[in-house]
mmCIF file with all atom_site columns, C-alpha atoms in Angstrom:
data_model
loop_
_atom_site.group_PDB
_atom_site.id
_atom_site.type_symbol
_atom_site.label_atom_id
_atom_site.label_alt_id
_atom_site.label_comp_id
_atom_site.label_asym_id
_atom_site.label_entity_id
_atom_site.label_seq_id
_atom_site.pdbx_PDB_ins_code
_atom_site.Cartn_x
_atom_site.Cartn_y
_atom_site.Cartn_z
_atom_site.occupancy
_atom_site.B_iso_or_equiv
_atom_site.pdbx_formal_charge
_atom_site.auth_seq_id
_atom_site.auth_comp_id
_atom_site.auth_asym_id
_atom_site.auth_atom_id
_atom_site.pdbx_PDB_model_num
ATOM 1  C CA . UNK A 1 1  ? -21.997 15.890  -13.745 1.00 0.00 ? 1  UNK A CA 1
ATOM 2  C CA . UNK A 1 2  ? -20.663 13.972  -10.790 1.00 0.00 ? 2  UNK A CA 1
ATOM 3  C CA . UNK A 1 3  ? -19.777 10.763  -12.999 1.00 0.00 ? 3  UNK A CA 1
ATOM 4  C CA . UNK A 1 4  ? -17.614 12.726  -14.655 1.00 0.00 ? 4  UNK A CA 1
ATOM 5  C CA . UNK A 1 5  ? -16.070 14.752  -12.031 1.00 0.00 ? 5  UNK A CA 1
ATOM 6  C CA . UNK A 1 6  ? -15.120 11.079  -10.588 1.00 0.00 ? 6  UNK A CA 1
ATOM 7  C CA . UNK A 1 7  ? -13.511 10.014  -13.471 1.00 0.00 ? 7  UNK A CA 1
ATOM 8  C CA . UNK A 1 8  ? -11.530 12.682  -13.795 1.00 0.00 ? 8  UNK A CA 1
ATOM 9  C CA . UNK A 1 9  ? -10.498 12.851  -10.538 1.00 0.00 ? 9  UNK A CA 1
ATOM 10 C CA . UNK A 1 10 ? -9.708  8.974   -11.064 1.00 0.00 ? 10 UNK A CA 1
ATOM 11 C CA . UNK A 1 11 ? -7.982  10.019  -14.888 1.00 0.00 ? 11 UNK A CA 1
ATOM 12 C CA . UNK A 1 12 ? -5.392  12.736  -13.231 1.00 0.00 ? 12 UNK A CA 1
ATOM 13 C CA . UNK A 1 13 ? -4.586  10.823  -10.234 1.00 0.00 ? 13 UNK A CA 1
ATOM 14 C CA . UNK A 1 14 ? -3.740  7.661   -12.022 1.00 0.00 ? 14 UNK A CA 1
ATOM 15 C CA . UNK A 1 15 ? -1.595  9.920   -14.218 1.00 0.00 ? 15 UNK A CA 1
ATOM 16 C CA . UNK A 1 16 ? 0.564   11.648  -10.795 1.00 0.00 ? 16 UNK A CA 1
ATOM 17 C CA . UNK A 1 17 ? 1.181   8.367   -9.700  1.00 0.00 ? 17 UNK A CA 1
ATOM 18 C CA . UNK A 1 18 ? 2.336   7.291   -13.486 1.00 0.00 ? 18 UNK A CA 1
ATOM 19 C CA . UNK A 1 19 ? 4.623   9.941   -13.636 1.00 0.00 ? 19 UNK A CA 1
ATOM 20 C CA . UNK A 1 20 ? 5.679   9.613   -10.958 1.00 0.00 ? 20 UNK A CA 1
ATOM 21 C CA . UNK A 1 21 ? 5.897   5.759   -10.260 1.00 0.00 ? 21 UNK A CA 1
ATOM 22 C CA . UNK A 1 22 ? 9.906   5.988   -9.619  1.00 0.00 ? 22 UNK A CA 1
ATOM 23 C CA . UNK A 1 23 ? 9.439   8.135   -6.350  1.00 0.00 ? 23 UNK A CA 1
ATOM 24 C CA . UNK A 1 24 ? 6.010   6.703   -5.325  1.00 0.00 ? 24 UNK A CA 1
ATOM 25 C CA . UNK A 1 25 ? 7.965   2.824   -5.633  1.00 0.00 ? 25 UNK A CA 1
ATOM 26 C CA . UNK A 1 26 ? 10.765  4.380   -3.655  1.00 0.00 ? 26 UNK A CA 1
ATOM 27 C CA . UNK A 1 27 ? 8.879   5.823   -0.824  1.00 0.00 ? 27 UNK A CA 1
ATOM 28 C CA . UNK A 1 28 ? 6.563   2.347   0.009   1.00 0.00 ? 28 UNK A CA 1
ATOM 29 C CA . UNK A 1 29 ? 10.042  0.838   -0.266  1.00 0.00 ? 29 UNK A CA 1
ATOM 30 C CA . UNK A 1 30 ? 11.683  2.842   2.189   1.00 0.00 ? 30 UNK A CA 1
ATOM 31 C CA . UNK A 1 31 ? 8.286   3.078   4.050   1.00 0.00 ? 31 UNK A CA 1
ATOM 32 C CA . UNK A 1 32 ? 8.162   -0.613  4.028   1.00 0.00 ? 32 UNK A CA 1
ATOM 33 C CA . UNK A 1 33 ? 12.305  -1.051  5.417   1.00 0.00 ? 33 UNK A CA 1
ATOM 34 C CA . UNK A 1 34 ? 11.456  1.587   8.175   1.00 0.00 ? 34 UNK A CA 1
ATOM 35 C CA . UNK A 1 35 ? 8.697   0.048   9.420   1.00 0.00 ? 35 UNK A CA 1
ATOM 36 C CA . UNK A 1 36 ? 10.306  -3.615  9.221   1.00 0.00 ? 36 UNK A CA 1
ATOM 37 C CA . UNK A 1 37 ? 13.411  -2.680  10.941  1.00 0.00 ? 37 UNK A CA 1
ATOM 38 C CA . UNK A 1 38 ? 11.758  -1.197  13.974  1.00 0.00 ? 38 UNK A CA 1
ATOM 39 C CA . UNK A 1 39 ? 8.696   -3.749  13.856  1.00 0.00 ? 39 UNK A CA 1
ATOM 40 C CA . UNK A 1 40 ? 12.733  -5.810  13.968  1.00 0.00 ? 40 UNK A CA 1
ATOM 41 C CA . UNK A 1 41 ? 13.936  -3.976  16.950  1.00 0.00 ? 41 UNK A CA 1
ATOM 42 C CA . UNK A 1 42 ? 11.026  -3.268  19.609  1.00 0.00 ? 42 UNK A CA 1
ATOM 43 C CA . UNK A 1 43 ? 9.860   -8.313  18.674  1.00 0.00 ? 43 UNK A CA 1
ATOM 44 C CA . UNK A 1 44 ? 6.750   -7.238  16.748  1.00 0.00 ? 44 UNK A CA 1
ATOM 45 C CA . UNK A 1 45 ? 8.366   -8.214  13.580  1.00 0.00 ? 45 UNK A CA 1
ATOM 46 C CA . UNK A 1 46 ? 6.218   -11.702 13.831  1.00 0.00 ? 46 UNK A CA 1
ATOM 47 C CA . UNK A 1 47 ? 3.008   -10.422 15.220  1.00 0.00 ? 47 UNK A CA 1
ATOM 48 C CA . UNK A 1 48 ? 2.741   -8.267  12.296  1.00 0.00 ? 48 UNK A CA 1
ATOM 49 C CA . UNK A 1 49 ? 3.141   -10.130 9.716   1.00 0.00 ? 49 UNK A CA 1
ATOM 50 C CA . UNK A 1 50 ? 0.926   -12.559 10.701  1.00 0.00 ? 50 UNK A CA 1
ATOM 51 C CA . UNK A 1 51 ? -1.705  -10.041 11.480  1.00 0.00 ? 51 UNK A CA 1
ATOM 52 C CA . UNK A 1 52 ? -0.509  -9.241  7.562   1.00 0.00 ? 52 UNK A CA 1
ATOM 53 C CA . UNK A 1 53 ? -1.200  -13.116 6.197   1.00 0.00 ? 53 UNK A CA 1
ATOM 54 C CA . UNK A 1 54 ? -4.351  -12.890 8.489   1.00 0.00 ? 54 UNK A CA 1
ATOM 55 C CA . UNK A 1 55 ? -6.069  -10.231 5.965   1.00 0.00 ? 55 UNK A CA 1
ATOM 56 C CA . UNK A 1 56 ? -5.170  -11.758 2.764   1.00 0.00 ? 56 UNK A CA 1
ATOM 57 C CA . UNK A 1 57 ? -6.090  -15.083 3.281   1.00 0.00 ? 57 UNK A CA 1
ATOM 58 C CA . UNK A 1 58 ? -9.089  -12.463 4.711   1.00 0.00 ? 58 UNK A CA 1
ATOM 59 C CA . UNK A 1 59 ? -9.435  -10.851 1.230   1.00 0.00 ? 59 UNK A CA 1
ATOM 60 C CA . UNK A 1 60 ? -8.722  -13.880 -0.901  1.00 0.00 ? 60 UNK A CA 1
ATOM 61 C CA . UNK A 1 61 ? -10.797 -15.854 0.186   1.00 0.00 ? 61 UNK A CA 1
ATOM 62 C CA . UNK A 1 62 ? -13.520 -13.360 0.136   1.00 0.00 ? 62 UNK A CA 1
ATOM 63 C CA . UNK A 1 63 ? -12.713 -13.526 -3.569  1.00 0.00 ? 63 UNK A CA 1
ATOM 64 C CA . UNK A 1 64 ? -14.372 -17.006 -4.171  1.00 0.00 ? 64 UNK A CA 1
#
């Protein structure tokens, strides 16, 4: 029963995301653009990019 409930939740979530993919992409772009502009104006853009790159490298290296 738990597996069925988990799969039903997964299918419903994927359906909702795919049905609203354009809005999800637009909201994601707006959030990233606003965050980038705010970080740039506060002088925190380079440290945040370095932190994101660190996490990307950690996850990439953990795959191998």
